[in-house]
Backbone as a chain_set.jsonl record, in Angstrom:
{"seq": "QVHLVESGGGLVQAGGSLTVSCTASGRTLSSYALAWFRQAPGKDREFVAAIGWHGYTKYYGVSVKGRFTISRDNAKNTVDLQMNNLDPEDTAVYYCACDAKRVLPINYETYTGGDYSDLYDYWGQGARVTVIS", "coords": {"N": [[101.246, 172.194, 148.34], [102.802, 169.942, 146.153], [102.247, 167.779, 143.527], [103.816, 165.271, 141.804], [104.151, 163.515, 138.781], [105.656, 161.016, 136.989], [106.299, 159.925, 133.618], [106.707, 157.902, 130.641], [108.746, 156.066, 130.893], [110.403, 152.912, 130.144], [111.393, 150.121, 128.064], [114.446, 149.921, 126.373], [116.883, 149.61, 123.774], [120.449, 149.36, 124.074], [122.304, 152.228, 123.209], [120.173, 153.512, 122.185], [117.46, 155.965, 122.449], [115.451, 157.766, 124.81], [112.766, 159.525, 126.314], [111.841, 160.762, 129.401], [109.145, 162.127, 131.213], [107.765, 164.602, 133.419], [104.982, 165.627, 135.124], [103.327, 168.193, 136.839], [101.0, 168.859, 139.47], [98.728, 170.724, 141.526], [100.285, 172.89, 142.229], [101.875, 175.579, 140.566], [104.923, 175.052, 138.804], [106.623, 176.955, 137.927], [108.225, 178.729, 139.364], [110.198, 177.328, 140.619], [113.156, 175.36, 141.281], [113.959, 172.41, 139.541], [114.561, 168.87, 139.281], [116.116, 165.776, 138.212], [116.574, 162.545, 139.45], [118.012, 159.281, 139.911], [117.688, 155.799, 140.681], [119.316, 152.868, 140.761], [118.944, 149.272, 140.862], [119.907, 148.042, 143.985], [121.655, 150.102, 144.433], [122.673, 153.423, 145.562], [120.624, 156.408, 145.54], [121.044, 158.599, 142.814], [122.163, 161.715, 141.572], [120.97, 163.226, 138.604], [120.213, 165.413, 136.841], [119.573, 168.974, 136.915], [117.519, 171.947, 136.824], [116.975, 175.447, 136.415], [114.417, 177.965, 137.1], [114.001, 179.452, 134.774], [114.976, 177.927, 132.813], [117.563, 178.122, 131.836], [119.779, 177.771, 133.54], [121.496, 174.918, 134.179], [122.474, 171.764, 135.483], [124.403, 168.789, 135.465], [124.827, 165.327, 136.239], [127.938, 163.559, 136.426], [128.047, 161.101, 135.076], [126.136, 161.272, 133.099], [126.485, 163.509, 131.617], [126.555, 165.242, 128.578], [125.097, 163.317, 127.3], [122.481, 163.278, 128.252], [119.656, 165.507, 128.431], [118.088, 168.046, 130.154], [114.958, 169.696, 130.327], [112.339, 172.161, 130.488], [108.863, 173.084, 130.546], [107.186, 175.659, 131.412], [104.637, 176.603, 130.982], [103.177, 174.315, 130.584], [103.653, 173.058, 132.899], [105.636, 171.087, 133.196], [108.541, 168.939, 133.249], [111.18, 167.589, 131.441], [113.321, 164.817, 130.62], [115.576, 164.109, 128.346], [117.128, 161.326, 127.029], [119.947, 160.135, 125.557], [121.975, 157.864, 123.604], [121.916, 155.577, 125.274], [122.933, 153.363, 127.894], [123.331, 150.099, 129.344], [124.035, 150.575, 132.009], [122.526, 152.756, 132.648], [120.114, 151.853, 133.456], [117.478, 152.136, 135.659], [115.242, 153.438, 138.197], [113.713, 156.428, 137.529], [113.374, 159.56, 138.983], [111.537, 162.561, 139.326], [111.972, 165.739, 140.879], [111.274, 168.48, 143.076], [112.512, 171.543, 144.18], [111.166, 173.525, 146.286], [112.057, 175.77, 147.51], [113.74, 177.325, 146.117], [114.539, 179.233, 143.172], [116.572, 178.727, 141.459], [118.641, 175.903, 140.921], [120.807, 174.478, 143.377], [124.263, 174.285, 142.772], [125.34, 171.235, 141.837], [127.931, 170.235, 141.589], [129.513, 171.735, 143.282], [128.378, 171.584, 145.707], [128.44, 171.106, 149.17], [126.984, 170.449, 151.336], [126.006, 168.04, 152.283], [123.763, 165.332, 151.594], [122.718, 165.793, 148.402], [120.188, 165.345, 147.416], [118.543, 165.859, 149.533], [117.865, 168.491, 149.394], [115.57, 168.741, 147.966], [112.076, 168.993, 147.948], [109.7, 167.821, 147.081], [108.654, 164.839, 145.486], [108.289, 162.601, 142.718], [106.696, 159.43, 141.9], [108.27, 157.824, 140.417], [109.729, 156.522, 137.366], [110.331, 153.671, 135.538], [113.222, 152.771, 133.821], [114.661, 150.66, 131.541], [117.537, 149.447, 130.106], [118.671, 147.461, 127.581], [121.22, 145.286, 126.416]], "CA": [[101.593, 170.81, 148.045], [103.082, 169.667, 144.746], [102.128, 166.364, 143.181], [104.604, 165.033, 140.6], [103.905, 162.214, 138.17], [106.539, 160.727, 135.873], [105.802, 159.059, 132.558], [107.631, 157.729, 129.534], [109.733, 155.017, 131.092], [110.183, 151.718, 129.344], [112.511, 149.273, 127.673], [115.129, 150.461, 125.199], [118.158, 148.962, 123.516], [121.655, 150.165, 124.263], [122.551, 153.122, 122.093], [118.931, 154.17, 121.823], [117.052, 157.185, 123.141], [114.168, 157.734, 125.508], [112.475, 160.732, 127.078], [110.905, 160.653, 130.521], [108.509, 163.412, 131.494], [107.187, 164.768, 134.759], [103.923, 166.627, 135.135], [102.993, 168.595, 138.202], [99.673, 169.388, 139.78], [98.626, 171.245, 142.874], [100.949, 174.193, 142.302], [102.695, 175.8, 139.392], [106.341, 174.806, 139.026], [107.404, 177.942, 137.187], [109.129, 179.482, 140.232], [111.003, 176.403, 141.402], [114.168, 174.512, 140.677], [113.512, 171.037, 139.34], [115.687, 167.961, 139.056], [115.916, 164.347, 138.019], [117.462, 161.615, 140.123], [117.726, 157.901, 139.546], [118.171, 154.78, 141.604], [119.454, 151.55, 140.163], [118.788, 148.201, 141.855], [121.032, 147.804, 144.872], [122.553, 151.256, 144.505], [122.139, 154.639, 146.16], [120.028, 157.37, 144.632], [122.081, 159.359, 142.112], [121.737, 162.929, 140.891], [121.068, 163.148, 137.154], [120.202, 166.746, 136.232], [118.738, 169.98, 137.56], [117.254, 173.081, 135.95], [116.406, 176.606, 137.062], [113.061, 178.315, 136.702], [113.945, 180.019, 133.43], [115.439, 176.923, 131.866], [118.914, 178.356, 131.346], [120.739, 177.184, 134.472], [121.367, 173.465, 134.175], [123.58, 170.98, 135.999], [124.287, 167.376, 135.123], [125.727, 164.388, 136.868], [129.096, 163.221, 135.606], [127.817, 159.916, 134.256], [125.157, 161.523, 132.032], [126.822, 164.752, 130.925], [126.788, 165.058, 127.153], [124.143, 162.345, 126.741], [121.136, 163.595, 128.719], [119.292, 166.917, 128.408], [116.907, 168.395, 130.928], [114.256, 170.873, 129.83], [111.082, 172.382, 131.174], [107.856, 173.912, 129.907], [106.442, 176.21, 132.55], [103.229, 176.741, 130.608], [102.561, 172.999, 130.73], [103.993, 172.528, 134.23], [106.332, 169.822, 132.974], [109.994, 168.878, 133.113], [111.539, 166.403, 130.674], [114.704, 164.364, 130.585], [115.859, 163.387, 127.113], [118.286, 160.469, 127.262], [120.5, 159.614, 124.307], [123.102, 156.939, 123.702], [121.699, 154.892, 126.548], [123.799, 152.24, 128.244], [122.697, 149.294, 130.404], [124.293, 151.201, 133.308], [121.5, 153.769, 132.886], [118.922, 151.19, 133.96], [117.154, 152.644, 136.993], [113.985, 154.172, 138.337], [114.0, 157.852, 137.413], [112.469, 160.362, 139.797], [111.635, 164.011, 139.257], [111.914, 166.342, 142.201], [111.079, 169.928, 143.082], [113.022, 172.326, 145.312], [110.207, 174.62, 146.385], [112.651, 176.884, 148.253], [114.685, 178.061, 145.261], [114.236, 179.355, 141.744], [117.712, 178.139, 140.764], [119.156, 174.764, 141.67], [122.152, 174.521, 143.936], [125.23, 173.647, 141.892], [125.653, 169.906, 142.365], [129.377, 169.984, 141.604], [130.176, 172.466, 144.363], [127.6, 171.456, 146.935], [129.148, 170.379, 150.231], [126.106, 170.443, 152.497], [125.463, 166.727, 152.607], [123.088, 164.653, 150.494], [122.118, 166.794, 147.523], [118.762, 165.071, 147.24], [117.805, 166.412, 150.673], [117.438, 169.853, 149.065], [114.33, 168.684, 147.204], [110.956, 168.852, 148.866], [108.629, 166.998, 146.521], [109.161, 163.77, 144.626], [107.33, 161.738, 142.039], [106.719, 158.014, 142.277], [109.329, 157.183, 139.638], [109.475, 155.855, 136.087], [111.39, 152.671, 135.359], [113.896, 152.718, 132.524], [115.508, 149.474, 131.412], [118.342, 149.468, 128.89], [119.175, 146.116, 127.33], [122.337, 145.251, 125.458]], "C": [[101.768, 170.658, 146.541], [103.005, 168.159, 144.538], [102.808, 166.146, 141.837], [104.347, 163.623, 140.086], [104.816, 162.057, 136.957], [105.849, 159.817, 134.863], [106.894, 158.891, 131.512], [108.714, 156.705, 129.746], [109.44, 153.822, 130.216], [111.464, 150.982, 129.073], [113.132, 149.833, 126.394], [116.449, 149.727, 125.022], [119.318, 149.919, 123.732], [121.938, 150.966, 122.997], [121.326, 153.898, 121.672], [118.646, 155.389, 122.67], [115.682, 157.001, 123.78], [114.0, 159.057, 126.238], [111.485, 160.395, 128.191], [110.411, 162.058, 130.849], [107.939, 163.414, 132.899], [106.184, 165.907, 134.69], [103.519, 166.916, 136.567], [101.546, 169.04, 138.305], [99.69, 169.902, 141.205], [99.251, 172.612, 143.043], [101.762, 174.354, 141.036], [104.176, 175.626, 139.74], [107.22, 175.942, 138.521], [108.408, 178.699, 138.051], [110.121, 178.601, 140.969], [112.087, 175.725, 140.578], [113.653, 173.078, 140.633], [114.713, 170.149, 139.038], [115.194, 166.559, 138.756], [116.983, 163.601, 138.804], [117.131, 160.213, 139.614], [118.274, 156.971, 140.619], [118.144, 153.43, 140.906], [119.313, 150.484, 141.246], [120.052, 148.013, 142.68], [121.992, 148.963, 145.016], [121.864, 152.444, 145.17], [121.494, 155.519, 145.086], [121.116, 158.289, 144.079], [121.482, 160.585, 141.448], [121.951, 162.778, 139.395], [121.174, 164.538, 136.538], [119.292, 167.674, 137.018], [118.615, 171.186, 136.644], [116.608, 174.208, 136.735], [115.066, 176.998, 136.463], [112.961, 178.801, 135.268], [114.448, 179.053, 132.368], [116.86, 177.09, 131.39], [119.987, 177.749, 132.26], [120.482, 175.687, 134.549], [122.636, 172.829, 134.752], [123.313, 169.517, 135.683], [125.24, 166.545, 135.952], [126.808, 163.956, 135.897], [128.78, 162.092, 134.629], [126.852, 160.162, 133.09], [125.487, 162.755, 131.202], [127.173, 164.465, 129.473], [125.823, 164.09, 126.499], [122.693, 162.684, 127.085], [120.922, 165.101, 128.662], [118.017, 167.12, 129.219], [116.279, 169.658, 130.343], [112.939, 171.0, 130.579], [110.162, 173.25, 130.328], [106.963, 174.432, 131.022], [104.956, 176.369, 132.232], [102.473, 175.424, 130.788], [102.833, 172.373, 132.096], [104.692, 171.173, 134.129], [107.845, 170.011, 132.964], [110.326, 167.543, 132.453], [113.017, 166.07, 130.843], [114.868, 163.539, 129.315], [117.165, 162.633, 127.297], [118.72, 159.85, 125.947], [121.665, 158.675, 124.591], [123.051, 156.161, 125.027], [122.564, 153.643, 126.673], [123.076, 151.399, 129.297], [122.932, 149.858, 131.808], [123.286, 152.301, 133.635], [120.191, 153.165, 133.386], [118.674, 151.595, 135.41], [115.702, 153.108, 137.017], [114.349, 155.653, 138.392], [112.92, 158.656, 138.128], [112.638, 161.844, 139.471], [111.402, 164.576, 140.656], [111.851, 167.855, 142.079], [111.681, 170.523, 144.357], [112.167, 173.581, 145.408], [110.756, 175.824, 147.144], [113.476, 177.796, 147.348], [114.183, 178.137, 143.825], [115.36, 178.776, 140.892], [118.238, 176.96, 141.578], [120.524, 175.078, 142.257], [123.076, 173.745, 143.0], [125.672, 172.315, 142.502], [127.151, 169.715, 142.522], [130.079, 170.662, 142.765], [129.453, 172.331, 145.703], [128.334, 170.592, 147.946], [128.296, 170.231, 151.478], [125.511, 169.109, 152.865], [124.826, 166.089, 151.398], [122.332, 165.681, 149.649], [120.614, 166.584, 147.381], [117.928, 165.627, 148.399], [117.327, 167.841, 150.422], [116.039, 169.871, 148.463], [113.172, 168.25, 148.088], [109.89, 167.875, 148.384], [109.211, 166.044, 145.488], [108.006, 163.047, 143.934], [107.51, 160.294, 142.472], [107.758, 157.228, 141.482], [108.844, 156.55, 138.356], [110.645, 154.908, 135.83], [111.906, 152.697, 133.929], [114.837, 151.518, 132.527], [116.214, 149.508, 130.069], [118.954, 148.085, 128.71], [120.257, 146.162, 126.26], [122.063, 144.281, 124.32]], "O": [[100.978, 171.182, 145.757], [103.612, 167.377, 145.27], [102.428, 166.76, 140.84], [104.328, 162.661, 140.855], [104.761, 162.851, 136.018], [104.948, 159.05, 135.199], [107.875, 159.634, 131.493], [109.535, 156.491, 128.854], [108.369, 153.722, 129.618], [112.479, 151.177, 129.742], [112.421, 150.176, 125.449], [117.058, 149.278, 125.993], [119.176, 151.133, 123.59], [121.83, 150.462, 121.879], [121.425, 154.842, 120.888], [119.461, 155.801, 123.496], [114.873, 156.185, 123.339], [114.971, 159.64, 126.72], [110.427, 159.816, 127.944], [111.155, 163.036, 130.773], [107.668, 162.365, 133.485], [106.505, 167.011, 134.25], [103.386, 166.013, 137.393], [100.956, 169.532, 137.343], [100.568, 169.552, 141.993], [98.821, 173.404, 143.882], [102.279, 173.378, 140.494], [104.621, 176.001, 140.825], [108.44, 175.891, 138.673], [109.362, 179.262, 137.515], [110.822, 179.08, 141.861], [111.963, 175.542, 139.367], [113.002, 172.602, 141.563], [115.755, 170.629, 138.592], [114.042, 166.204, 139.004], [118.152, 163.988, 138.812], [116.104, 159.995, 138.972], [119.197, 157.315, 141.358], [117.09, 152.927, 140.517], [119.54, 150.765, 142.423], [121.141, 147.845, 142.13], [123.036, 148.827, 145.653], [120.643, 152.471, 145.321], [121.779, 155.39, 143.896], [122.011, 158.705, 144.815], [120.42, 160.508, 140.831], [122.982, 162.268, 138.958], [122.116, 164.817, 135.796], [118.366, 167.232, 137.697], [119.475, 171.43, 135.798], [115.787, 173.962, 137.619], [114.632, 176.441, 135.454], [111.943, 178.584, 134.611], [114.358, 179.328, 131.171], [117.336, 176.27, 130.603], [121.005, 177.262, 131.769], [119.399, 175.245, 134.933], [123.741, 173.318, 134.52], [122.168, 169.066, 135.637], [126.323, 166.998, 136.321], [126.61, 163.985, 134.683], [129.207, 162.133, 133.475], [126.766, 159.334, 132.183], [124.835, 163.013, 130.19], [127.969, 163.576, 129.17], [125.734, 164.04, 125.272], [121.785, 162.411, 126.301], [121.862, 165.879, 128.819], [117.006, 166.453, 128.998], [116.984, 170.574, 129.918], [112.485, 170.055, 131.224], [110.616, 174.046, 129.506], [106.087, 173.719, 131.513], [104.115, 176.277, 133.126], [101.283, 175.417, 131.103], [102.317, 171.301, 132.415], [104.384, 170.24, 134.871], [108.351, 171.103, 132.704], [109.817, 166.497, 132.857], [113.838, 166.928, 131.164], [114.367, 162.419, 129.218], [118.183, 163.216, 127.671], [117.957, 159.131, 125.302], [122.256, 158.694, 125.671], [124.024, 156.109, 125.779], [122.875, 152.972, 125.689], [122.283, 151.939, 130.069], [122.114, 149.641, 132.702], [123.202, 152.734, 134.784], [119.256, 153.899, 133.707], [119.535, 151.425, 136.274], [115.031, 153.16, 135.986], [115.182, 156.075, 139.195], [111.724, 158.462, 137.91], [113.764, 162.327, 139.353], [110.73, 163.97, 141.492], [112.319, 168.433, 141.099], [111.396, 170.068, 145.465], [112.404, 174.568, 144.712], [110.031, 176.785, 147.399], [113.865, 178.893, 147.746], [113.501, 177.238, 143.332], [115.14, 178.382, 139.746], [118.271, 177.025, 142.807], [121.294, 175.853, 141.691], [122.716, 172.68, 142.5], [126.303, 172.285, 143.559], [127.597, 169.097, 143.489], [131.14, 170.207, 143.192], [129.878, 172.901, 146.708], [128.792, 169.494, 147.63], [128.809, 169.925, 152.554], [124.595, 169.049, 153.685], [125.299, 166.284, 150.279], [121.421, 166.35, 150.135], [119.859, 167.546, 147.241], [116.725, 165.839, 148.246], [116.477, 168.347, 151.155], [115.387, 170.915, 148.453], [113.263, 167.292, 148.857], [109.258, 167.187, 149.185], [110.12, 166.384, 144.731], [106.913, 162.902, 144.482], [108.364, 159.978, 143.3], [108.088, 156.096, 141.835], [107.703, 156.098, 138.26], [111.807, 155.308, 135.899], [111.14, 152.651, 132.966], [115.694, 151.381, 133.401], [115.573, 149.587, 129.021], [119.671, 147.597, 129.584], [120.209, 146.967, 125.331], [122.895, 144.126, 123.426]]}, "num_chains": 1, "name": "protein.A"}
């Protein structure tokens, strides 16, 4: 069992930066693919970013590419999402997730197996990020 807890959400002005973090307990994350998703009010859950066990394989959603960076520290059992040049459209609850079946994430851009989020086995409770203009 993996228990994920997000932190670092909050209120930020448009154009600003914020980092949300996810800490795991119950099992080491070093062998698993990790990801961030988000869900805005009234919208479906959206893929944000994913990272492989070694930190080199990374995928990003179209709307955040070039602005957000995912990283991980296996020694600390954490995964971070650094968000730059934030826009009110980035307002959402951000969730970290763990795919305990794979060391590398499935490529989001080429995945055709259905809902990409279904690949992930464990989820945190979410961190709310609000971007004001």
